[in-house]
Structure formats: C-alpha cells, structure tokens
mmCIF file of C-alpha atoms in Angstrom:
data_model
loop_
_atom_site.group_PDB
_atom_site.id
_atom_site.type_symbol
_atom_site.label_atom_id
_atom_site.label_comp_id
_atom_site.label_asym_id
_atom_site.label_seq_id
_atom_site.Cartn_x
_atom_site.Cartn_y
_atom_site.Cartn_z
ATOM 1 C CA MET M 143 158.242 128.018 110.940
ATOM 2 C CA SER M 144 159.978 129.194 114.331
ATOM 3 C CA ALA M 145 161.825 132.192 114.692
ATOM 4 C CA THR M 146 164.659 130.899 116.453
ATOM 5 C CA ALA M 147 167.140 129.126 114.137
ATOM 6 C CA GLU M 148 168.027 125.627 113.910
ATOM 7 C CA PRO M 149 171.422 124.900 115.168
ATOM 8 C CA SER M 150 173.873 123.888 112.448
ATOM 9 C CA ALA M 151 174.892 120.276 112.477
ATOM 10 C CA LYS M 152 178.054 120.931 113.089
ATOM 11 C CA LEU M 153 177.729 123.331 115.504
ATOM 12 C CA LEU M 154 175.619 119.999 117.279
ATOM 13 C CA GLY M 155 178.609 117.761 116.454
ATOM 14 C CA GLU M 156 180.955 119.843 118.569
ATOM 15 C CA VAL M 157 178.541 119.640 121.412
ATOM 16 C CA ALA M 158 178.138 115.801 121.402
ATOM 17 C CA LEU M 159 181.379 116.139 120.747
ATOM 18 C CA ILE M 160 182.671 117.651 124.428
ATOM 19 C CA ALA M 161 179.877 115.927 126.362
ATOM 20 C CA CYS M 162 181.603 112.421 124.751
ATOM 21 C CA GLY M 163 185.158 113.491 125.742
ATOM 22 C CA ARG M 164 186.864 115.447 123.224
ATOM 23 C CA ARG M 165 190.507 114.788 123.640
ATOM 24 C CA GLU M 166 192.557 114.230 120.868
ATOM 25 C CA GLY M 167 192.709 111.877 117.853
ATOM 26 C CA LYS M 168 188.517 111.629 118.704
ATOM 27 C CA THR M 169 186.366 113.332 115.594
ATOM 28 C CA ARG M 170 183.319 111.580 115.930
ATOM 29 C CA SER M 171 180.861 111.625 119.198
ATOM 30 C CA CYS M 172 179.287 108.164 120.442
ATOM 31 C CA PRO M 173 175.279 107.864 118.985
ATOM 32 C CA SER M 174 173.870 108.763 122.647
ATOM 33 C CA CYS M 175 175.862 111.933 122.896
ATOM 34 C CA GLU M 176 174.532 113.082 119.597
ATOM 35 C CA ARG M 177 171.089 112.079 120.423
ATOM 36 C CA LYS M 178 171.362 114.383 123.303
ATOM 37 C CA ALA M 179 172.999 117.062 121.514
ATOM 38 C CA PRO M 180 170.147 119.237 120.868
ATOM 39 C CA ALA M 181 169.178 119.049 124.653
ATOM 40 C CA LEU M 182 172.462 120.197 125.839
ATOM 41 C CA LEU M 183 172.755 122.510 123.536
ATOM 42 C CA SER M 184 169.500 124.212 124.245
ATOM 43 C CA ILE M 185 170.019 123.733 128.461
ATOM 44 C CA ALA M 186 173.038 125.994 127.384
ATOM 45 C CA ARG M 187 172.103 128.883 125.799
ATOM 46 C CA THR M 188 169.518 129.208 129.676
ATOM 47 C CA GLY M 189 173.955 129.172 130.918
ATOM 48 C CA ALA M 190 172.780 126.943 133.494
ATOM 49 C CA LEU M 191 176.125 125.897 133.723
ATOM 50 C CA ASP M 192 174.736 122.888 136.794
ATOM 51 C CA ALA M 193 171.721 121.389 135.067
ATOM 52 C CA LEU M 194 173.957 121.439 131.758
ATOM 53 C CA ALA M 195 176.366 119.587 133.315
ATOM 54 C CA ALA M 196 173.923 117.374 135.039
ATOM 55 C CA ALA M 197 172.651 116.401 132.007
ATOM 56 C CA ILE M 198 176.151 115.181 130.590
ATOM 57 C CA CYS M 199 176.435 112.842 133.564
ATOM 58 C CA GLY M 200 173.586 112.057 133.329
ATOM 59 C CA ASP M 201 172.205 112.229 137.056
ATOM 60 C CA ASN M 202 169.629 114.212 137.597
ATOM 61 C CA ARG M 203 170.794 116.026 140.400
ATOM 62 C CA SER M 204 174.240 116.961 140.470
ATOM 63 C CA ALA M 205 177.165 115.752 138.240
ATOM 64 C CA CYS M 206 180.590 114.169 138.811
ATOM 65 C CA ARG M 207 183.692 117.616 138.201
ATOM 66 C CA ASP M 208 184.723 115.874 134.808
ATOM 67 C CA CYS M 209 180.967 117.011 133.182
ATOM 68 C CA HIS M 210 181.007 119.420 134.877
ATOM 69 C CA ALA M 211 184.054 120.402 133.175
ATOM 70 C CA LYS M 212 182.233 119.876 130.131
ATOM 71 C CA ALA M 213 179.733 122.150 130.570
ATOM 72 C CA GLU M 214 182.066 124.967 130.804
ATOM 73 C CA THR M 215 183.839 124.042 127.552
ATOM 74 C CA ILE M 216 180.508 124.073 125.804
ATOM 75 C CA ILE M 217 178.926 127.903 127.366
ATOM 76 C CA GLY M 218 182.286 129.049 127.337
ATOM 77 C CA GLU M 219 183.316 128.586 123.233
ATOM 78 C CA LYS M 220 179.297 127.406 121.108
ATOM 79 C CA VAL M 221 177.549 129.064 123.810
ATOM 80 C CA ARG M 222 179.538 132.637 123.185
ATOM 81 C CA THR M 223 179.840 132.152 119.672
ATOM 82 C CA LEU M 224 176.127 131.691 118.749
ATOM 83 C CA CYS M 225 175.783 134.870 120.858
ATOM 84 C CA ALA M 226 178.791 136.864 118.927
ATOM 85 C CA GLY M 227 177.422 136.856 115.914
#
C-alpha cells in the first residue's frame, strides 16, 4: 500500500474541468481531460508550471497563453489547497 493518499474523484474532476476550459454552465470536462487529470495533478504537485502548461496544451516543448493560465489556476487553487489541509 502506498504512503501517498490517492486524490479524490472531486479533485480530479476539478483539475480536469480547469484543463478543459472552465466556464459558466460547464460542469464536466471532456473524456480526454478526465483521462489526463491524474497526470496533470501529479505534475502540478511538483510546482512545475511550464511542464503542467505544456501537458495541458499537448505540446512537449511549450504551451499557449490559455494553457499557461489554466496551469496557474490548477497550481494556485488545487495544489495549494492540498498543502494547506
């Protein structure tokens, strides 16, 4: 058994929704972002903003501004919440 706690389904859903493009009225992410959520959260926990943005964007070298902003949101809202708890 791993010493690291598994992230909750709610947390993964929130990360996926941010990566997919959170907006009013949208309550779920697309299946692709749902599948990527565990990996995105893992990257976010390291604080590697550029790597997270690239993973969201789907480019191994860089990311667009929108995906960079999504990465900042994930790190700012979700990862800091985990560390505070």
